[in-house]
Short mmCIF file of C-alpha atoms in Angstrom, two decimals:
data_model
loop_
_atom_site.label_atom_id
_atom_site.label_comp_id
_atom_site.label_asym_id
_atom_site.label_seq_id
_atom_site.Cartn_x
_atom_site.Cartn_y
_atom_site.Cartn_z
CA MET A 1 -41.50 -21.11 -11.09
CA ALA A 2 -38.02 -21.85 -12.26
CA LEU A 3 -39.46 -24.25 -14.88
CA GLN A 4 -42.14 -21.77 -15.88
CA SER A 5 -39.30 -19.23 -16.51
CA VAL A 6 -37.15 -21.56 -18.51
CA LEU A 7 -40.10 -22.47 -20.71
CA GLN A 8 -40.89 -18.80 -21.15
CA CYS A 9 -37.33 -18.19 -22.43
CA PHE A 10 -37.66 -21.14 -24.64
CA PHE A 11 -40.66 -19.85 -26.28
CA ALA A 12 -39.18 -16.46 -26.71
CA VAL A 13 -36.21 -18.01 -28.40
CA CYS A 14 -38.63 -19.86 -30.77
CA LEU A 15 -40.41 -16.74 -31.53
CA PHE A 16 -37.45 -14.77 -32.53
CA SER A 17 -35.82 -17.65 -34.42
CA THR A 18 -36.35 -16.71 -38.17
CA PRO A 19 -35.67 -18.62 -41.33
CA SER A 20 -32.17 -18.72 -42.89
CA LYS A 21 -30.95 -18.39 -46.51
CA GLY A 22 -33.36 -20.86 -48.14
CA GLU A 23 -36.27 -19.80 -46.07
CA LEU A 24 -36.21 -15.98 -46.09
CA GLU A 25 -39.45 -14.32 -45.39
CA SER A 26 -39.01 -11.81 -48.16
CA ASP A 27 -37.54 -12.39 -51.66
CA ALA A 28 -38.65 -9.35 -53.59
CA SER A 29 -36.52 -8.07 -56.36
CA SER A 30 -34.58 -4.91 -55.76
CA VAL A 31 -32.29 -2.45 -57.50
CA ILE A 32 -29.09 -0.97 -56.02
CA GLN A 33 -27.87 2.25 -57.66
CA LEU A 34 -24.14 2.65 -57.39
CA SER A 35 -22.10 5.88 -57.23
CA HIS A 36 -18.42 6.37 -56.61
CA SER A 37 -15.74 8.81 -55.79
CA LEU A 38 -11.88 9.11 -55.49
CA GLY A 39 -10.70 11.10 -52.50
CA SER A 40 -12.63 14.18 -51.83
CA ARG A 41 -14.04 14.36 -55.43
CA PRO A 42 -17.84 14.56 -55.97
CA PHE A 43 -19.65 11.33 -56.38
CA GLU A 44 -20.50 10.20 -60.02
CA PRO A 45 -22.63 7.34 -61.17
CA ARG A 46 -20.93 3.97 -61.60
CA GLY A 47 -23.91 1.64 -62.51
CA GLN A 48 -26.49 -0.47 -60.80
CA ILE A 49 -27.02 -4.11 -59.35
CA ASN A 50 -30.27 -5.87 -60.12
CA VAL A 51 -31.14 -8.27 -57.49
CA ARG A 52 -33.66 -10.67 -58.90
CA SER A 53 -33.72 -13.30 -55.99
CA LEU A 54 -31.83 -13.25 -52.64
CA LYS A 55 -32.78 -16.82 -52.08
CA SER A 56 -31.01 -18.07 -55.19
CA GLY A 57 -28.42 -15.40 -55.30
CA SER A 58 -29.42 -14.26 -58.74
CA VAL A 59 -27.92 -10.77 -59.40
CA ASN A 60 -26.50 -8.94 -62.42
CA ILE A 61 -24.48 -5.72 -62.50
CA GLN A 62 -24.30 -2.93 -65.20
CA GLN A 63 -21.62 -0.48 -64.80
CA ASP A 64 -18.93 1.59 -66.27
CA SER A 65 -16.06 3.67 -65.07
CA SER A 66 -16.45 7.47 -65.12
CA HIS A 67 -12.81 7.97 -64.13
CA ASP A 68 -9.62 7.71 -66.25
CA TRP A 69 -6.78 5.43 -65.47
CA LYS A 70 -4.69 8.40 -64.42
CA ASP A 71 -7.30 9.34 -61.76
CA TYR A 72 -6.78 6.06 -60.08
CA LYS A 73 -3.02 6.32 -60.20
CA GLU A 74 -3.08 9.76 -58.69
CA ALA A 75 -5.46 8.83 -55.92
CA ALA A 76 -3.30 5.73 -55.17
CA GLU A 77 0.02 7.79 -55.07
CA ALA A 78 -1.76 10.33 -52.76
CA ASN A 79 -2.86 7.50 -50.43
CA GLU A 80 -6.65 8.40 -50.88
CA PHE A 81 -9.62 6.25 -50.51
CA TYR A 82 -12.14 5.06 -52.96
CA HIS A 83 -15.69 5.54 -51.91
CA LEU A 84 -18.68 3.48 -53.01
CA GLU A 85 -22.26 4.76 -52.33
CA ALA A 86 -25.05 2.22 -52.64
CA PHE A 87 -28.68 3.52 -52.90
CA VAL A 88 -30.95 0.47 -52.18
CA LYS A 89 -34.70 0.23 -52.99
CA TYR A 90 -36.16 -2.83 -51.36
CA ASN A 91 -39.56 -3.86 -50.01
CA GLY A 92 -40.69 -0.21 -50.29
CA ILE A 93 -37.69 0.95 -48.07
CA GLU A 94 -34.93 3.21 -49.44
CA ARG A 95 -31.50 3.18 -47.82
CA THR A 96 -28.08 4.62 -48.70
CA PHE A 97 -24.87 2.73 -47.62
CA LEU A 98 -21.35 4.13 -47.86
CA THR A 99 -18.29 1.85 -47.99
CA SER A 100 -14.51 2.69 -48.87
CA THR A 101 -11.37 0.98 -49.44
CA LYS A 102 -7.80 2.19 -50.20
CA ALA A 103 -7.61 3.51 -53.78
CA CYS A 104 -4.10 1.89 -54.19
CA LEU A 105 -5.56 -1.51 -53.59
CA LEU A 106 -8.21 -0.95 -56.26
CA TYR A 107 -5.69 0.54 -58.57
CA GLU A 108 -3.18 -2.38 -58.15
CA SER A 109 -6.01 -4.97 -58.62
CA GLN A 110 -6.73 -3.05 -61.96
CA LEU A 111 -10.29 -2.40 -60.83
CA ALA A 112 -11.03 -5.90 -59.79
CA ASP A 113 -13.38 -5.56 -56.77
CA ILE A 114 -15.84 -7.44 -54.70
CA ILE A 115 -19.22 -5.88 -53.74
CA THR A 116 -20.99 -7.87 -50.95
CA ILE A 117 -24.71 -7.40 -50.27
CA HIS A 118 -25.54 -8.20 -46.61
CA VAL A 119 -28.97 -9.82 -45.80
CA ASP A 120 -30.47 -10.22 -42.44
CA LEU A 121 -32.72 -13.28 -41.30
CA LEU A 122 -35.89 -11.41 -42.36
CA GLY A 123 -34.59 -11.00 -45.89
CA ASN A 124 -33.72 -7.36 -45.69
CA ILE A 125 -30.61 -5.71 -47.00
CA TYR A 126 -28.93 -4.04 -44.08
CA GLY A 127 -25.50 -3.32 -45.69
CA VAL A 128 -23.27 -3.16 -48.83
CA SER A 129 -19.53 -3.34 -48.73
CA VAL A 130 -16.64 -3.22 -51.09
CA ALA A 131 -13.27 -4.95 -51.04
CA THR A 132 -10.49 -6.01 -53.30
CA PRO A 133 -8.98 -9.48 -53.97
CA HIS A 134 -5.62 -7.73 -53.72
CA SER A 135 -3.58 -7.98 -50.48
CA GLN A 136 -3.95 -5.48 -47.65
CA GLN A 137 -0.59 -3.87 -48.57
CA CYS A 138 0.04 -1.56 -51.58
CA THR A 139 3.17 -2.64 -53.33
CA GLY A 140 3.97 -0.17 -56.20
CA THR A 141 3.52 0.75 -59.74
CA VAL A 142 1.04 -1.01 -62.14
CA PRO A 143 1.13 -1.05 -65.86
CA GLU A 144 -1.39 0.88 -67.73
CA PHE A 145 -4.74 -0.64 -68.15
CA GLU A 146 -8.26 0.02 -69.32
CA PRO A 147 -10.43 1.49 -66.42
CA ASN A 148 -13.14 -1.08 -66.63
CA PHE A 149 -14.47 -2.74 -63.49
CA ASN A 150 -14.28 -6.47 -63.04
CA THR A 151 -16.70 -6.91 -60.24
CA THR A 152 -17.79 -9.97 -58.31
CA VAL A 153 -21.15 -9.58 -56.40
CA LEU A 154 -21.75 -11.72 -53.42
CA ILE A 155 -24.68 -12.17 -51.07
CA SER A 156 -23.86 -12.59 -47.33
CA TYR A 157 -26.59 -14.20 -45.28
CA MET A 158 -26.84 -13.53 -41.47
CA GLU A 159 -26.73 -16.94 -39.63
CA HIS A 160 -28.43 -18.14 -36.44
CA GLY A 161 -26.57 -17.93 -33.22
CA PRO A 162 -26.14 -20.89 -30.98
CA VAL A 163 -29.39 -22.25 -29.43
CA PRO A 164 -29.33 -23.08 -25.74
CA ASP A 165 -29.98 -26.69 -24.74
CA VAL A 166 -33.22 -25.90 -22.90
CA ALA A 167 -34.27 -29.45 -22.52
CA MET A 168 -31.16 -30.49 -20.55
CA TYR A 169 -31.39 -27.39 -18.26
CA VAL A 170 -35.10 -28.15 -17.59
CA GLN A 171 -34.19 -31.71 -16.72
CA LYS A 172 -31.38 -30.71 -14.35
CA VAL A 173 -33.66 -28.19 -12.59
CA GLU A 174 -36.29 -31.00 -12.13
CA GLN A 175 -33.84 -33.49 -10.83
CA GLU A 176 -32.41 -30.87 -8.26
CA LYS A 177 -35.99 -30.13 -7.16
CA VAL A 178 -36.82 -33.81 -6.66
CA ALA A 179 -33.50 -34.45 -4.76
CA LYS A 180 -34.17 -31.39 -2.44
CA GLU A 181 -37.69 -32.66 -1.61
CA ARG A 182 -36.19 -36.02 -0.66
CA GLY A 183 -33.45 -34.52 1.40
CA GLU A 184 -30.84 -36.12 -0.79
CA THR A 185 -28.85 -33.01 -1.55
CA LYS A 186 -25.75 -32.36 0.50
CA ASP A 187 -24.91 -28.89 1.76
CA ASN A 188 -21.12 -28.69 1.17
CA ARG A 189 -20.80 -25.08 2.51
CA SER A 190 -18.31 -24.26 5.21
CA PHE A 191 -19.27 -23.73 8.85
CA ILE A 192 -19.12 -19.98 8.63
CA ALA A 193 -21.15 -19.92 5.31
CA LYS A 194 -23.84 -22.04 6.97
CA TYR A 195 -24.18 -20.13 10.42
CA TRP A 196 -23.00 -16.69 9.57
CA MET A 197 -26.27 -15.16 10.51
CA TYR A 198 -25.76 -16.51 14.09
CA ILE A 199 -21.98 -15.70 14.27
CA VAL A 200 -22.19 -12.08 13.21
CA PRO A 201 -24.62 -10.86 16.05
CA LEU A 202 -22.50 -12.61 18.70
CA VAL A 203 -19.37 -10.74 17.45
CA LEU A 204 -21.15 -7.40 17.38
CA VAL A 205 -22.32 -7.99 20.96
CA PHE A 206 -18.85 -8.73 22.25
CA MET A 207 -17.46 -5.74 20.45
CA MET A 208 -20.03 -3.45 21.77
CA SER A 209 -19.77 -4.74 25.48
CA GLY A 210 -16.05 -4.37 25.25
CA ALA A 211 -16.34 -0.81 24.08
CA SER A 212 -19.01 0.13 26.83
CA ASN A 213 -16.63 -1.27 29.68
CA PRO A 214 -13.20 -0.02 29.04
CA GLU A 215 -10.50 -1.18 31.51
CA GLN A 216 -9.92 1.18 34.52
CA PRO A 217 -6.39 2.86 34.32
CA ALA A 218 -3.96 1.37 36.98
CA ARG A 219 -3.29 3.61 39.95
#
């Protein structure tokens, strides 16, 4: 039974193991519409990412900034966040993802940002995130610049987790089974661990007999 259970687990692992980057089950083209906002301002269109192939990582981005340089400066000074909304159409599925970063980081990087498309093992887009190549600390003022995005688009592929060594485990189980049948296994348990089922009833009997025959008080 133990061997059968192990084999069932092994087959389950095989069934749920899916292709990685070069063997994605789905590689349909997709369009990601981008909108953005500073602080609590309403979202405005930013552009779109055209994904031609997730396998090859072929993408291109078309975008423009609908905010002025002063807008980013004010948001940075107010310690507000820059929000990016990504509306994804892929494999007949529509999803919206929201991601944010500090406005001061984007401002000090002069609108250089990194948009990452996260893809699962089945080839589905399950997330979009934005970050900046700038450090995690905002340092201060930045000279005036043209508010044009300099964006790098990356694709992040989910990876397989570690696979258990089923063959070695099955071999160990079989060896222990054979040794047990031959009587070669040694029981290294303590005396109490071996015979507790006999010791406990005796202790209870002595305790009960002592309680039922209390000592007579001396006269």
